[in-house]
Amino acid sequence: LLAVDGRRYTAQPAGRGALRVIGRPDSINGVDGAVGDPRVARNVLDGADRADGTRAEADTWLAPWDETQRAALTLVFDHPVALGVVRLRNYSKTPRRGAQDFELYADDRIVYRGVLRRATGSGRARWQSVLFTDAEPLIDAYAPEVYRAHEEGEAMLLVNEGRVVSGEHVVQAEKQRAATARAAARSGAPAHVPRPTTAVTPRA
């Protein structure tokens, strides 16, 4: 989880800049007698990466699957923040146990809905990024991690300001929009390049 200036957020349960991580459920502890399993929700922010970009099993989050209830991870900040990038990585010890469909909400409104890539390979190939920024350094760094499910035979529709777009056009459009916004800011003129809007409804 990165801020617009590239800083990484870590869990801070209390104090200035507090960030709490709440998993529903938090882990598999209590299921079928499981006790002391370290794969808890806060690992999504605080787990340590290995040199090859992977993580030890103890530094992951594992929640029991329930067909009647969606697993949810809530990040609670103690003050308003501007997110730049949300990076995700699927469960890889047993790939079939990973997640597939997921949604991101901000203040109880949906801001992204997509497919989480099944875990394969190692290192950077395991990461998947969702961009929420105009900052070109972040776009350059994390655009290669944007997952395009349609390129693997799954259906995906990408819409930007009412126009259907796909593939590299999305990344290039983001760079062009960011460059136009920066140029307008330097000149003092209105940018007239708002981020794509989404029709949203409060989460049930």
XYZ file of C-alpha atoms in Angstrom:
204
model
C 0.000 0.000 0.000
C 1.711 3.175 -1.236
C 0.980 6.865 -0.773
C 1.039 9.234 -3.760
C 4.646 10.138 -2.893
C 5.670 6.456 -2.940
C 5.864 5.942 0.843
C 4.814 2.494 2.024
C 2.134 2.271 4.690
C 2.644 -0.160 7.568
C 0.277 -1.132 10.345
C 0.317 1.264 13.309
C -2.307 0.184 15.864
C -2.123 3.405 17.902
C -0.568 6.854 18.065
C -0.064 9.517 15.416
C -0.694 8.183 11.933
C -2.448 5.076 13.236
C -3.418 2.465 10.660
C -5.365 -0.559 11.824
C -5.854 -3.728 9.791
C -9.078 -5.642 10.397
C -9.700 -8.989 8.725
C -13.123 -10.589 8.575
C -12.222 -13.287 9.402
C -8.773 -12.451 10.742
C -7.328 -15.954 10.272
C -8.185 -19.644 10.318
C -7.695 -19.794 14.086
C -10.720 -21.317 15.727
C -11.651 -23.307 12.623
C -11.498 -27.069 13.101
C -9.436 -26.589 16.242
C -6.726 -24.422 14.655
C -4.780 -22.395 17.243
C -1.799 -20.068 16.903
C -1.727 -19.933 13.092
C 0.452 -16.913 12.209
C -1.238 -16.151 8.875
C -3.253 -13.182 10.184
C -4.687 -10.134 8.409
C -2.067 -7.579 9.462
C 0.558 -9.532 7.517
C -0.729 -7.940 4.306
C 1.036 -4.739 5.387
C 3.704 -5.963 7.782
C 4.872 -9.244 6.265
C 8.524 -9.370 5.231
C 9.513 -10.030 1.619
C 12.356 -12.396 0.780
C 15.175 -11.425 -1.545
C 13.338 -12.980 -4.510
C 10.151 -11.014 -3.773
C 8.242 -13.934 -2.253
C 7.109 -14.287 1.352
C 7.379 -16.947 4.007
C 4.072 -18.700 4.602
C 3.921 -17.216 8.120
C 3.909 -13.707 6.601
C 0.706 -14.178 4.592
C -3.020 -13.899 5.330
C -5.174 -17.018 5.182
C -8.910 -16.856 5.886
C -11.409 -19.729 5.805
C -13.641 -19.897 2.758
C -17.375 -19.555 3.312
C -19.682 -19.571 0.297
C -22.254 -17.531 2.257
C -19.911 -14.696 3.262
C -17.163 -12.754 1.522
C -13.805 -12.370 3.207
C -13.036 -8.697 3.826
C -9.938 -6.734 4.767
C -10.478 -3.237 6.193
C -7.741 -0.620 6.599
C -8.658 2.125 9.078
C -6.615 5.357 8.965
C -6.876 7.953 11.724
C -6.774 10.804 9.194
C -7.527 11.351 5.484
C -4.906 9.944 3.116
C -4.272 9.941 -0.632
C -3.447 6.474 -1.915
C -1.206 6.083 -4.927
C -0.960 2.333 -5.480
C -2.586 -0.753 -4.020
C -0.405 -3.813 -4.644
C -1.770 -7.323 -4.188
C -0.385 -10.816 -4.365
C -2.410 -14.014 -4.320
C -1.904 -16.965 -1.983
C 0.754 -19.164 -3.573
C 1.426 -22.155 -1.327
C -1.669 -23.823 -2.777
C -2.732 -21.590 -5.722
C -6.233 -23.066 -5.933
C -6.868 -21.698 -2.431
C -6.261 -18.129 -3.584
C -8.818 -15.411 -4.247
C -10.260 -14.606 -7.673
C -12.807 -11.778 -7.762
C -12.194 -8.781 -5.528
C -13.430 -5.251 -4.937
C -11.834 -2.160 -3.411
C -13.900 0.339 -1.433
C -13.065 3.813 -0.121
C -15.425 5.312 2.448
C -17.944 2.560 1.701
C -18.032 3.315 -2.030
C -16.655 0.941 -4.621
C -13.642 2.310 -6.518
C -12.393 -0.836 -8.242
C -13.673 -4.273 -9.186
C -11.455 -6.861 -10.845
C -9.829 -10.280 -10.952
C -6.862 -11.245 -8.806
C -4.299 -13.135 -10.850
C -3.685 -16.722 -9.804
C -0.292 -17.186 -8.163
C 2.393 -18.399 -10.582
C 6.107 -17.813 -10.913
C 8.034 -15.790 -8.355
C 9.220 -12.313 -7.513
C 7.700 -9.364 -9.379
C 5.510 -11.662 -11.468
C 3.424 -12.345 -8.369
C 2.495 -8.715 -7.714
C -0.594 -7.057 -9.136
C -1.106 -3.288 -8.888
C -4.124 -0.983 -8.970
C -3.164 2.654 -9.655
C -4.885 5.680 -8.103
C -2.371 8.388 -8.973
C -1.225 10.988 -11.472
C 2.414 10.640 -10.384
C 4.389 9.507 -13.420
C 7.160 7.827 -11.355
C 4.570 5.531 -9.796
C 2.873 4.926 -13.142
C 6.231 4.017 -14.701
C 7.143 1.752 -11.794
C 3.864 -0.116 -11.336
C 2.026 -0.026 -14.675
C 3.772 -3.302 -15.689
C 2.018 -4.952 -12.734
C -1.472 -3.957 -13.877
C -3.268 -7.215 -14.624
C -5.254 -7.551 -17.833
C -7.356 -10.660 -17.397
C -8.616 -10.539 -20.995
C -5.087 -11.282 -22.198
C -5.349 -14.658 -20.497
C -8.707 -15.494 -22.027
C -10.926 -14.064 -19.291
C -13.544 -11.438 -20.009
C -12.653 -7.894 -18.941
C -14.102 -4.554 -19.998
C -12.084 -1.381 -19.334
C -13.994 1.892 -19.605
C -12.420 5.352 -19.444
C -14.775 8.362 -19.465
C -17.430 6.437 -21.337
C -15.057 4.970 -23.925
C -14.055 1.323 -24.002
C -10.273 0.947 -23.877
C -7.922 -1.938 -23.220
C -4.313 -3.031 -22.888
C -1.492 -0.497 -23.186
C -3.959 2.241 -24.119
C -4.890 2.446 -20.449
C -1.324 3.040 -19.290
C -0.601 5.538 -22.073
C -3.857 7.400 -21.382
C -2.928 7.682 -17.711
C 0.518 9.075 -18.566
C -0.941 11.580 -21.036
C -3.597 12.740 -18.592
C -1.015 13.124 -15.807
C 1.316 15.117 -18.096
C -1.544 17.420 -19.176
C -2.542 17.994 -15.561
C 1.026 18.893 -14.559
C 1.418 21.295 -17.495
C -1.859 23.005 -16.628
C -0.823 23.309 -12.988
C 2.449 25.016 -13.968
C 0.610 27.523 -16.160
C -2.107 28.163 -13.602
C -4.840 27.163 -16.046
C -7.604 24.679 -15.207
C -6.496 21.175 -16.110
C -9.862 19.947 -17.404
C -8.605 16.379 -17.169
C -10.432 14.825 -14.211
C -9.784 11.222 -13.380
C -12.294 8.771 -14.877
C -15.422 8.688 -12.759
C -17.411 5.633 -11.816
C -21.077 5.340 -11.035
C -20.962 4.140 -7.463
C -23.452 3.070 -4.855
C -22.998 2.680 -1.112
C -21.869 -0.771 -0.054
C -24.689 -2.891 1.315
